[in-house]
mmCIF file with all atom_site columns, C-alpha atoms in Angstrom:
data_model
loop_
_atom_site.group_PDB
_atom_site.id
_atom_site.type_symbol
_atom_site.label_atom_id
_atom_site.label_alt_id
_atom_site.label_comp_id
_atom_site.label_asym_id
_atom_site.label_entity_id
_atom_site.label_seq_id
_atom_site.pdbx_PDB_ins_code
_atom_site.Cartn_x
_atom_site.Cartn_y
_atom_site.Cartn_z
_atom_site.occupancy
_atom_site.B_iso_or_equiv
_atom_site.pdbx_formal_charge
_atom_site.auth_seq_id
_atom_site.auth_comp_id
_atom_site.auth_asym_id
_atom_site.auth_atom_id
_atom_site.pdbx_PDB_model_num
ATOM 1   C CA . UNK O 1 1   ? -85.933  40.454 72.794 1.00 36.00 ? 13  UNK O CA 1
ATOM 2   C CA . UNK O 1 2   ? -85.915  44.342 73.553 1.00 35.00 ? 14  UNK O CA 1
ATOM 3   C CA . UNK O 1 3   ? -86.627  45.742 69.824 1.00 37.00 ? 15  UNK O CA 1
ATOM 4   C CA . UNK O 1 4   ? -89.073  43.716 67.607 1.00 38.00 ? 16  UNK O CA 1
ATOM 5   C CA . UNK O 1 5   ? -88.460  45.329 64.201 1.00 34.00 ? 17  UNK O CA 1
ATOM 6   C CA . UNK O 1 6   ? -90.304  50.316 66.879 1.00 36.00 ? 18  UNK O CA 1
ATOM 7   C CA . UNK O 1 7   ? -88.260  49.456 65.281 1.00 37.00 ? 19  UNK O CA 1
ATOM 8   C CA . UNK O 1 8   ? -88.011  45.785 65.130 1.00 32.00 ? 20  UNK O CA 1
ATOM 9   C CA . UNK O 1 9   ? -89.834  47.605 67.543 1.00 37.00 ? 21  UNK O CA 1
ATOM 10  C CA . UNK O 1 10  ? -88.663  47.436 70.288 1.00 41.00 ? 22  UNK O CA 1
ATOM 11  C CA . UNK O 1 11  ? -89.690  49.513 72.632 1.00 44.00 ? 23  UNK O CA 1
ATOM 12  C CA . UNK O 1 12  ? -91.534  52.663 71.454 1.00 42.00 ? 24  UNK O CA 1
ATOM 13  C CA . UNK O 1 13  ? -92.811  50.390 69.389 1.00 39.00 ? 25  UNK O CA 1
ATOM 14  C CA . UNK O 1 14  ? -91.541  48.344 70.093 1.00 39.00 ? 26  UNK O CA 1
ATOM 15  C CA . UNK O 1 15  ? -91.566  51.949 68.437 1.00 42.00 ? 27  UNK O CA 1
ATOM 16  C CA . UNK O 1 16  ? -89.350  52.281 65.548 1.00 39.00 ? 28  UNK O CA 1
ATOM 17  C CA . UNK O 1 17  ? -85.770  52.438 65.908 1.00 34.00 ? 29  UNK O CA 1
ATOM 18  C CA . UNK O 1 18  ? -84.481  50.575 62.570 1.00 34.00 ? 30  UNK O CA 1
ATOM 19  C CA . UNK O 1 19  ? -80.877  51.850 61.796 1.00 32.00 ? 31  UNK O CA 1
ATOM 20  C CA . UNK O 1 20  ? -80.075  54.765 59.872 1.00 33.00 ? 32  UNK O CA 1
ATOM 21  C CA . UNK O 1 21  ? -78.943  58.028 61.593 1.00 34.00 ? 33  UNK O CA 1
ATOM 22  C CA . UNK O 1 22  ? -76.645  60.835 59.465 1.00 36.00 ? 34  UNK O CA 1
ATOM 23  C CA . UNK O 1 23  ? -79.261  62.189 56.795 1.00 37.00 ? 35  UNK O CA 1
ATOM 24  C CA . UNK O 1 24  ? -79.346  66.310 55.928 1.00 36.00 ? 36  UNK O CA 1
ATOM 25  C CA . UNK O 1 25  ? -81.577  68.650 57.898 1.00 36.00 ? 37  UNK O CA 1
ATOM 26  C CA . UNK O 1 26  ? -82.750  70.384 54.838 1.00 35.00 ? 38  UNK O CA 1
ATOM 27  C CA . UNK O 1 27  ? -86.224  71.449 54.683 1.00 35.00 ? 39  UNK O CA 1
ATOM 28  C CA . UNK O 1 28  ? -87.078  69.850 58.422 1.00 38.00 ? 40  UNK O CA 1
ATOM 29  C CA . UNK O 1 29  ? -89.380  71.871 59.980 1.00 50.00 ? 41  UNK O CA 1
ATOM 30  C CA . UNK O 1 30  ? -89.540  70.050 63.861 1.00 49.00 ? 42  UNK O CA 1
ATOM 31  C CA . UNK O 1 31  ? -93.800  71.280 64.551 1.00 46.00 ? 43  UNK O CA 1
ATOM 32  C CA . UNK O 1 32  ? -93.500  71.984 68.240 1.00 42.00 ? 44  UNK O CA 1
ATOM 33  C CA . UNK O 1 33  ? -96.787  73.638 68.727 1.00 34.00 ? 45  UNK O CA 1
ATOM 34  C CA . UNK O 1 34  ? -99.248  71.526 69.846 1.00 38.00 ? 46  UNK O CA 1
ATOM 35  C CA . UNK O 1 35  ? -96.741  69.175 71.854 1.00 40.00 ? 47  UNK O CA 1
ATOM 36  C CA . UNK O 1 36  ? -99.066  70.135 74.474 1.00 40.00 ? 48  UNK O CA 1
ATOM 37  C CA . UNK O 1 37  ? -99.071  68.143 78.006 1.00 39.00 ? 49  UNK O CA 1
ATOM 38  C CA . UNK O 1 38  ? -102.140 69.644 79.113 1.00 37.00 ? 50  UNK O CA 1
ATOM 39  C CA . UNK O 1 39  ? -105.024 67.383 80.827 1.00 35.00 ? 51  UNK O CA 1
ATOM 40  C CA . UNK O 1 40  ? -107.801 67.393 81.853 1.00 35.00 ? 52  UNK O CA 1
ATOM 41  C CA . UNK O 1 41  ? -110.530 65.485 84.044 1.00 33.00 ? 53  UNK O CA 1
ATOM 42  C CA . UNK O 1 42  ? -112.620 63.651 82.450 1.00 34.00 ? 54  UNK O CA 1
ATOM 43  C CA . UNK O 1 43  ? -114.318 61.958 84.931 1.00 35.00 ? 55  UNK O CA 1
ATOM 44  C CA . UNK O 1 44  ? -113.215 58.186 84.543 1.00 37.00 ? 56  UNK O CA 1
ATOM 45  C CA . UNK O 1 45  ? -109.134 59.415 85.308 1.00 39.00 ? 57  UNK O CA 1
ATOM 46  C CA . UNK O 1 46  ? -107.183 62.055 83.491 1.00 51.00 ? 58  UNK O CA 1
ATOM 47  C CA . UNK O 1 47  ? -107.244 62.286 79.868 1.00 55.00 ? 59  UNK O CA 1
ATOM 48  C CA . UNK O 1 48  ? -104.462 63.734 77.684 1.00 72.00 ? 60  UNK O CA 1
ATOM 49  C CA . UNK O 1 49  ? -105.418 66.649 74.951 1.00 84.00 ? 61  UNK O CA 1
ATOM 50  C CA . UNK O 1 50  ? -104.401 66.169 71.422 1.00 87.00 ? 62  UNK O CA 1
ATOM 51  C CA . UNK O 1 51  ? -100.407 66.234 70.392 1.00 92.00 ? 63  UNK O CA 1
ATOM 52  C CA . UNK O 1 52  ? -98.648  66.959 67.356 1.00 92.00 ? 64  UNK O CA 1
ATOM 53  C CA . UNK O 1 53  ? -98.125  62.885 66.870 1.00 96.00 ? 65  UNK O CA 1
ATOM 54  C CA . UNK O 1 54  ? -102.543 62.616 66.982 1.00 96.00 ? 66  UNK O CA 1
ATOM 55  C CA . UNK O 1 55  ? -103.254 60.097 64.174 1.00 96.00 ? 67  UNK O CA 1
ATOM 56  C CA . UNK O 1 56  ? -101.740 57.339 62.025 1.00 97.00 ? 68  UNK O CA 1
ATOM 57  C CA . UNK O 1 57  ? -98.430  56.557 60.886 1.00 98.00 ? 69  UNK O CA 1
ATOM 58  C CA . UNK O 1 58  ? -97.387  54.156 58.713 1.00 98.00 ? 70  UNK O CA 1
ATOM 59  C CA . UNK O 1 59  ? -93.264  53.358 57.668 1.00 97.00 ? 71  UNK O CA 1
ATOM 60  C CA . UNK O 1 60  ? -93.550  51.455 54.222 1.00 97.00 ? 72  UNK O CA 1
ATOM 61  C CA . UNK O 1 61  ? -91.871  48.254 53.497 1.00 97.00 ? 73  UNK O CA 1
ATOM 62  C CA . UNK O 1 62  ? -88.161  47.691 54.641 1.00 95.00 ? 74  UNK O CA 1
ATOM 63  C CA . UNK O 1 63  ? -86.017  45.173 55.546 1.00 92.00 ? 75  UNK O CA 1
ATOM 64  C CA . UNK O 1 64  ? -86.344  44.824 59.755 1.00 88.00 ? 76  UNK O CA 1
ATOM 65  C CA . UNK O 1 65  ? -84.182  46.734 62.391 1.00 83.00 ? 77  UNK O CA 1
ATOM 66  C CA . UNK O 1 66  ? -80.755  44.768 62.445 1.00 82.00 ? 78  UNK O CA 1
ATOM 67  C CA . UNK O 1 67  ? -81.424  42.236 59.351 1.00 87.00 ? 79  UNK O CA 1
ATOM 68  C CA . UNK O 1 68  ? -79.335  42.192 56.665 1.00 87.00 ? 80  UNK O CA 1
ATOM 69  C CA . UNK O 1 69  ? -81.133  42.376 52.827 1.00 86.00 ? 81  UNK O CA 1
ATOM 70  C CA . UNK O 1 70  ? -78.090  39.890 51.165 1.00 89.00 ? 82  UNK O CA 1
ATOM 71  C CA . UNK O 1 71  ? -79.370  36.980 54.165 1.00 90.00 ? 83  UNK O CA 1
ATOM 72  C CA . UNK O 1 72  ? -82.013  35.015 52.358 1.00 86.00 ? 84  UNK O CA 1
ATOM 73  C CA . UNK O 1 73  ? -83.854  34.843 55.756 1.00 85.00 ? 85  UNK O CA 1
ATOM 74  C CA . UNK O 1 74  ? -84.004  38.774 56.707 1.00 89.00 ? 86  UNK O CA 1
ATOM 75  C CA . UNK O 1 75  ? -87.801  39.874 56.979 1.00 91.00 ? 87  UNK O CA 1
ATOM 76  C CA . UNK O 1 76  ? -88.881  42.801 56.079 1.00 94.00 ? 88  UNK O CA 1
ATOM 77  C CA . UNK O 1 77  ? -92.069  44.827 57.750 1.00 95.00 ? 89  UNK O CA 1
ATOM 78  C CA . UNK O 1 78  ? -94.408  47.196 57.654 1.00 97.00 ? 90  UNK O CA 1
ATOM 79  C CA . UNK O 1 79  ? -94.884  49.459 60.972 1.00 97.00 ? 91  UNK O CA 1
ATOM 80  C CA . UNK O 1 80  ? -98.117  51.188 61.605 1.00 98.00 ? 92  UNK O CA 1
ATOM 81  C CA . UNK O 1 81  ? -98.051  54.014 64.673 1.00 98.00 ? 93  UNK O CA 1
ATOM 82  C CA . UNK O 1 82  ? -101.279 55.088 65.978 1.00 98.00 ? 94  UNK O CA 1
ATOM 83  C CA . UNK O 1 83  ? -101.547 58.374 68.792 1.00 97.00 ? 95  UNK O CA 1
ATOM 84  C CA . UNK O 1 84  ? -104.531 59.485 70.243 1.00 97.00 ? 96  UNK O CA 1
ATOM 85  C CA . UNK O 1 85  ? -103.755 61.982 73.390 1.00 96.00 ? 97  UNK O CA 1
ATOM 86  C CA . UNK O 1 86  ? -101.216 60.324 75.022 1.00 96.00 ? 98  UNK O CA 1
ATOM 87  C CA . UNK O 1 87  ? -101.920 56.489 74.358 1.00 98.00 ? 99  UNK O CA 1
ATOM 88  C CA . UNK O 1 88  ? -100.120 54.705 71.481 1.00 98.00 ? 100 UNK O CA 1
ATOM 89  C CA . UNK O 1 89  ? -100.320 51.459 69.739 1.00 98.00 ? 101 UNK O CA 1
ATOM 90  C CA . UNK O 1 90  ? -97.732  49.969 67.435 1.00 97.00 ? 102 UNK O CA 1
ATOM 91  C CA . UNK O 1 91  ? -98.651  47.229 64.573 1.00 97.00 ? 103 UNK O CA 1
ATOM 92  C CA . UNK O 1 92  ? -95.939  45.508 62.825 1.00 96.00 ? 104 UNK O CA 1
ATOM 93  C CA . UNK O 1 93  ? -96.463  43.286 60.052 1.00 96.00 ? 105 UNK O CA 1
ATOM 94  C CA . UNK O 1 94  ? -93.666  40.643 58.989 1.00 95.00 ? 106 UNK O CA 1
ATOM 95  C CA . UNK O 1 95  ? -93.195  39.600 55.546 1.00 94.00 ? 107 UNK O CA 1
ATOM 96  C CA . UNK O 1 96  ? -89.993  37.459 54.390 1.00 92.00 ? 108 UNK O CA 1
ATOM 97  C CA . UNK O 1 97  ? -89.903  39.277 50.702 1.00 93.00 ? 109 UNK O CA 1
ATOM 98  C CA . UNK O 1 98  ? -88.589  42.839 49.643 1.00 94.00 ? 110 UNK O CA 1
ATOM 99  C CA . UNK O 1 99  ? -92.051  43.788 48.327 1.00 96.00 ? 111 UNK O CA 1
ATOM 100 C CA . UNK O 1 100 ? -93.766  43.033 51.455 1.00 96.00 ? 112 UNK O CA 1
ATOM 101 C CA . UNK O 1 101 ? -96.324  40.507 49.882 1.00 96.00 ? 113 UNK O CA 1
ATOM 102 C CA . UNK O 1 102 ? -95.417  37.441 52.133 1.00 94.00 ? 114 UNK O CA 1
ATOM 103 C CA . UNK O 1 103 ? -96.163  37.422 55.139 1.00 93.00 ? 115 UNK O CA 1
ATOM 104 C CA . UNK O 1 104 ? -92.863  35.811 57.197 1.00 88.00 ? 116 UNK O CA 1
ATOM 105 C CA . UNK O 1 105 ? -93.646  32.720 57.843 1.00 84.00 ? 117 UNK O CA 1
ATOM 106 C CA . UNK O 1 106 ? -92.633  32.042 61.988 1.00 82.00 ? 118 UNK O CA 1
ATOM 107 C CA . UNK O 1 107 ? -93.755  36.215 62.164 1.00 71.00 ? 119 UNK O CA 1
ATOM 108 C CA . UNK O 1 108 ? -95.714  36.822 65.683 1.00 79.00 ? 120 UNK O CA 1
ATOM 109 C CA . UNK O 1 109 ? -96.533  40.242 63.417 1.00 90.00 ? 121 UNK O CA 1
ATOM 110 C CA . UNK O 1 110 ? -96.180  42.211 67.176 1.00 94.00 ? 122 UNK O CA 1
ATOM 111 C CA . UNK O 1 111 ? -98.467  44.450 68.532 1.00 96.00 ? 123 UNK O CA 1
ATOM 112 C CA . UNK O 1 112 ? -97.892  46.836 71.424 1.00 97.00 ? 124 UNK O CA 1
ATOM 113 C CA . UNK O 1 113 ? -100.133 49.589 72.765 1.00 98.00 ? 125 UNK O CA 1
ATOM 114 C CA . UNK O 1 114 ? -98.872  51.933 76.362 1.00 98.00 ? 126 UNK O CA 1
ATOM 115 C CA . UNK O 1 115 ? -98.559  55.805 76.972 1.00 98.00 ? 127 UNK O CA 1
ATOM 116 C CA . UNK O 1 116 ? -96.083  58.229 76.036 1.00 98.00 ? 128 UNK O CA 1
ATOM 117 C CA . UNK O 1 117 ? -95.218  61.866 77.165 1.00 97.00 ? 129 UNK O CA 1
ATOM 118 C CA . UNK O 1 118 ? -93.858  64.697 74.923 1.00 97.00 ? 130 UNK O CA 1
ATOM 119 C CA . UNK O 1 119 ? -90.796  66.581 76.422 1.00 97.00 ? 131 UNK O CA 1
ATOM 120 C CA . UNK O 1 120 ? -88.124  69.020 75.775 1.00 96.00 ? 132 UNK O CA 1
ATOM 121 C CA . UNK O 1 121 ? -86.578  70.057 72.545 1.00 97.00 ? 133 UNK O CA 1
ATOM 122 C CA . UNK O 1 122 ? -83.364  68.485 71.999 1.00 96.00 ? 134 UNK O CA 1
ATOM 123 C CA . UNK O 1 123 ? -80.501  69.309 69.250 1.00 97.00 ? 135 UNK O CA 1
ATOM 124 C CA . UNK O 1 124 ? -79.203  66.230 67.410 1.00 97.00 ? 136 UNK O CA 1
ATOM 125 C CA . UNK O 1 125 ? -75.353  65.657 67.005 1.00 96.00 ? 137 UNK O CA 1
ATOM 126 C CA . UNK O 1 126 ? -75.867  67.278 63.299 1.00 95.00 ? 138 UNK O CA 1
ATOM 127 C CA . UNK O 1 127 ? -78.043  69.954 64.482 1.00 97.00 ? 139 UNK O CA 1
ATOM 128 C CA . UNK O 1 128 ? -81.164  68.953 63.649 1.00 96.00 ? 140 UNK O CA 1
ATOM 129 C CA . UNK O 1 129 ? -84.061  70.003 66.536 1.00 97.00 ? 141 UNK O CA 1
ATOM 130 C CA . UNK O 1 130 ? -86.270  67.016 67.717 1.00 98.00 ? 142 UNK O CA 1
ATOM 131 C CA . UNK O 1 131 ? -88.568  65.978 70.631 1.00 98.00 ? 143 UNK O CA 1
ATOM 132 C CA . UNK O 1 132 ? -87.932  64.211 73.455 1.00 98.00 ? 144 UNK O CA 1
ATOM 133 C CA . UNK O 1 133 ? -90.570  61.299 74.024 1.00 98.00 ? 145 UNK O CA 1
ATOM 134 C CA . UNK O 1 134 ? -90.865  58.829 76.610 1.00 98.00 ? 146 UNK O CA 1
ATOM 135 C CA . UNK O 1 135 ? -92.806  55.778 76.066 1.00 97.00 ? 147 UNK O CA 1
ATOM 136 C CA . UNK O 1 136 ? -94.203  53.189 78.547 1.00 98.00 ? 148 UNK O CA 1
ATOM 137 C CA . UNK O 1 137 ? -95.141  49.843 76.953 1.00 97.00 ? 149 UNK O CA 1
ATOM 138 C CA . UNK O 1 138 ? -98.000  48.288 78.954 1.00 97.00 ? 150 UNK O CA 1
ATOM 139 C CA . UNK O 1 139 ? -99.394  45.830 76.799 1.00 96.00 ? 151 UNK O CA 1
ATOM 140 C CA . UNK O 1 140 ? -96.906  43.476 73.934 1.00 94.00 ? 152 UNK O CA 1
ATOM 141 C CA . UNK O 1 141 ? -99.183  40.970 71.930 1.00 92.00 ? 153 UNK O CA 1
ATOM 142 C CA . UNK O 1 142 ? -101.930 41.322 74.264 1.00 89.00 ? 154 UNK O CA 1
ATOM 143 C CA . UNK O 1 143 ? -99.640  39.966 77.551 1.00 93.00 ? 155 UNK O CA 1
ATOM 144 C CA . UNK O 1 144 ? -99.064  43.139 80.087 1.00 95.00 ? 156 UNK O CA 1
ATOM 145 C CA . UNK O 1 145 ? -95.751  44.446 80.239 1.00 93.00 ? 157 UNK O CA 1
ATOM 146 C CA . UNK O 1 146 ? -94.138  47.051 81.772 1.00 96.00 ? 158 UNK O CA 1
ATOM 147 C CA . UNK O 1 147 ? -91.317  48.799 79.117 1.00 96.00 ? 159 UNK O CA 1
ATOM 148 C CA . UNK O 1 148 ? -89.946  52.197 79.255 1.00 97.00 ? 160 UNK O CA 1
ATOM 149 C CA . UNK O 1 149 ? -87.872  53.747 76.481 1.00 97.00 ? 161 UNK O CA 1
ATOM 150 C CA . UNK O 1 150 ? -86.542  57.000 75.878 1.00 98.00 ? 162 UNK O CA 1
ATOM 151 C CA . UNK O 1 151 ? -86.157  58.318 72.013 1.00 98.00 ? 163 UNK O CA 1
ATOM 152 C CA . UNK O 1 152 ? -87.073  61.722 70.478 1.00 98.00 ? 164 UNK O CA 1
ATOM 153 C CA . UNK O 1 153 ? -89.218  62.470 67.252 1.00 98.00 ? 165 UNK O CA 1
ATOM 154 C CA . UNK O 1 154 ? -88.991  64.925 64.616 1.00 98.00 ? 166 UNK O CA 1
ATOM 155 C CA . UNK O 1 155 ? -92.286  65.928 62.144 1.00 95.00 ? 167 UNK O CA 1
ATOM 156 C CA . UNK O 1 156 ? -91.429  67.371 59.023 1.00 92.00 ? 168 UNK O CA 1
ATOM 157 C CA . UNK O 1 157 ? -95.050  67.969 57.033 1.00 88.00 ? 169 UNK O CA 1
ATOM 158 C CA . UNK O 1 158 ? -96.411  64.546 57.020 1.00 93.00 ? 170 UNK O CA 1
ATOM 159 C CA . UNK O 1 159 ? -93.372  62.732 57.890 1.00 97.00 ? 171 UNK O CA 1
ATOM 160 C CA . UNK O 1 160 ? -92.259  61.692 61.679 1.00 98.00 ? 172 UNK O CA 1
ATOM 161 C CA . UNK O 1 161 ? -88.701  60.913 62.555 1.00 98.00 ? 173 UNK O CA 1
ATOM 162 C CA . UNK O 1 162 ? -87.681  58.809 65.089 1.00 97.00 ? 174 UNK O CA 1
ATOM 163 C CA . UNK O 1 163 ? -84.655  58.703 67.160 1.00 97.00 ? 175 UNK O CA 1
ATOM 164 C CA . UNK O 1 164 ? -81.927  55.760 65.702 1.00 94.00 ? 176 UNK O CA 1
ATOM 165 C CA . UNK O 1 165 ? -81.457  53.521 68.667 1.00 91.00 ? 177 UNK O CA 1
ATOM 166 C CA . UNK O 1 166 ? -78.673  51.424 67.190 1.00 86.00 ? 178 UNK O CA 1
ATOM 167 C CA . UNK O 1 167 ? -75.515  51.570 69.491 1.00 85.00 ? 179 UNK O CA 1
ATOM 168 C CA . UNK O 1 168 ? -75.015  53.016 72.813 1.00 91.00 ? 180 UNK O CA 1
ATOM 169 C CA . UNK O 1 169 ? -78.073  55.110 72.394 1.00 91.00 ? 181 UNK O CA 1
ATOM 170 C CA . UNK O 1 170 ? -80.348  52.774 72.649 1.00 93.00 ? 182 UNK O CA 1
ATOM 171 C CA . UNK O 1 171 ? -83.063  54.510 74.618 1.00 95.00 ? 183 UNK O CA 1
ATOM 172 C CA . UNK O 1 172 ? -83.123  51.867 77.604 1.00 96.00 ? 184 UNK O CA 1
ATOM 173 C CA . UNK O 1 173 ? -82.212  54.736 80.266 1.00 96.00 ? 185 UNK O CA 1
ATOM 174 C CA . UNK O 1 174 ? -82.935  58.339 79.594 1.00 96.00 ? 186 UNK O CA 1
ATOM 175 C CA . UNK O 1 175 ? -79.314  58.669 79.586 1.00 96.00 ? 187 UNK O CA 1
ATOM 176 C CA . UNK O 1 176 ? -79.034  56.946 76.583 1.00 97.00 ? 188 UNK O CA 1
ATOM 177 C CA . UNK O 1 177 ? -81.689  58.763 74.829 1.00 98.00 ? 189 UNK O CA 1
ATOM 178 C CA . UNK O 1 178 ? -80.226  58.748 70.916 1.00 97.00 ? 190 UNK O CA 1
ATOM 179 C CA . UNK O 1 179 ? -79.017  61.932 69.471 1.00 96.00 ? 191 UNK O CA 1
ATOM 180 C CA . UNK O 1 180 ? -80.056  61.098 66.093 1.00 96.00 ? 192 UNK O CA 1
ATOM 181 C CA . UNK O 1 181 ? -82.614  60.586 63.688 1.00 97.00 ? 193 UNK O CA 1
ATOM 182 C CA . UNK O 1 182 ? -83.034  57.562 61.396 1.00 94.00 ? 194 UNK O CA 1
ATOM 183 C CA . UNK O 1 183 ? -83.839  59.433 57.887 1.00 93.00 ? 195 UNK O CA 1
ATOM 184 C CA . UNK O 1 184 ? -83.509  56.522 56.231 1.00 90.00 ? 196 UNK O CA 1
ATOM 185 C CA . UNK O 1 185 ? -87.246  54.792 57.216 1.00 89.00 ? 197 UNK O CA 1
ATOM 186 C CA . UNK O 1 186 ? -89.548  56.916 57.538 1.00 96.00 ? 198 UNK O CA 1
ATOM 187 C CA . UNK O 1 187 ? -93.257  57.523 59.004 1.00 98.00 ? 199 UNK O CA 1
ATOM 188 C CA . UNK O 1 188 ? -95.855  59.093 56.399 1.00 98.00 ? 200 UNK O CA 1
ATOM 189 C CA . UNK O 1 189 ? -99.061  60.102 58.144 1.00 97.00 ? 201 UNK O CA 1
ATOM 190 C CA . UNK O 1 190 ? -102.024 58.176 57.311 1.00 95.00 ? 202 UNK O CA 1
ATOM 191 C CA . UNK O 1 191 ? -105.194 60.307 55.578 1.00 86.00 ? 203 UNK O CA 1
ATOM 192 C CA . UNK O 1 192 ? -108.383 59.981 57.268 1.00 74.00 ? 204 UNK O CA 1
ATOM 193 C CA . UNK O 1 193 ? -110.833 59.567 55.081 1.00 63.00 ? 205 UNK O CA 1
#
């Protein structure tokens, strides 16, 4: 299983590459200050400054990367994003209702934590400016792994973007990096209290 609902989440996420694509570039603003790759020693190894993806994330309820909402057995989930420097962990919560109340029942709820790297501005096929990010998975439900994907990002105020890795651009190579955005789930950045 490559995506778990990043998506699945698959791999930046088993990140967060449900669907979508097309969508209109109005009002996207792509933040590329800040997407800094700067380090420094900290003593204990090399530690990663703050990037424009620091913080929480959370995509609401939706029906799960390649299920189909008319199947009386699609899940649906809840993905939660979390980026400090250049770690991140992914949370995904199963539930097997529309509303997200129950939890799926045979759900391992996935949970996957590795690095990532912030790269060049890239142009999606509509035009639309993104990120490049590459993500190594490291741990997946506590087990070690070793995962890379390829994807891009896009923030627009409080809202991240990922790339849609449905199709050929699935992000396994980064060759096959997509070249669009999913608009159609979205990330809303969690308020710290």
């Amino acid at each position: 299983m490559r995506k778990g609902s990043l998506p699945g989440i698959p791999a930046l996420l088993i990140l967060a590459g449900c669907g979508g694509g097309g969508g209109s570039s109005d009002g996207l603003d792509n933040a590329d200050a800040g997407a800094s790759t700067n380090t420094g020693s900290t003593g204990a190894g090399t530690h990663q400054s703050a990037t424009i993806l620091e913080g929480s994330w959370t995509k609401p309820c939706g029906i799960g990367e390649g299920e189909n909402s008319s199947d009386p057995n699609a899940f649906y989930d809840v993905v939660t994003l979390t980026f400090s420097g250049n770690e991140f962990y992914s949370d995904i919560k199963n539930y097997s209702d529309a509303e997200c109340t129950t939890p799926y029942p045979v759900a391992p709820n996935p949970t996957s934590s590795g690095t990532f790297t912030l790269g060049d501005t890239v142009t999606t096929t509509s035009g639309v400016q993104a990120t490049a990010i590459d993500t190594h998975i490291t741990r997946f439900n506590g087990a070690e792994f070793d995962i890379h994907d390829y994807n891009i990002v896009r923030l627009s105020e409080n809202m991240l973007y990922l790339g849609d890795e449905s199709g050929i651009n699935d992000g396994e190579t980064a060759e096959r990096r997509p070249d669009t955005l999913d608009f159609e789930r979205v990330f809303y950045q969690n308020q710290t209290p």
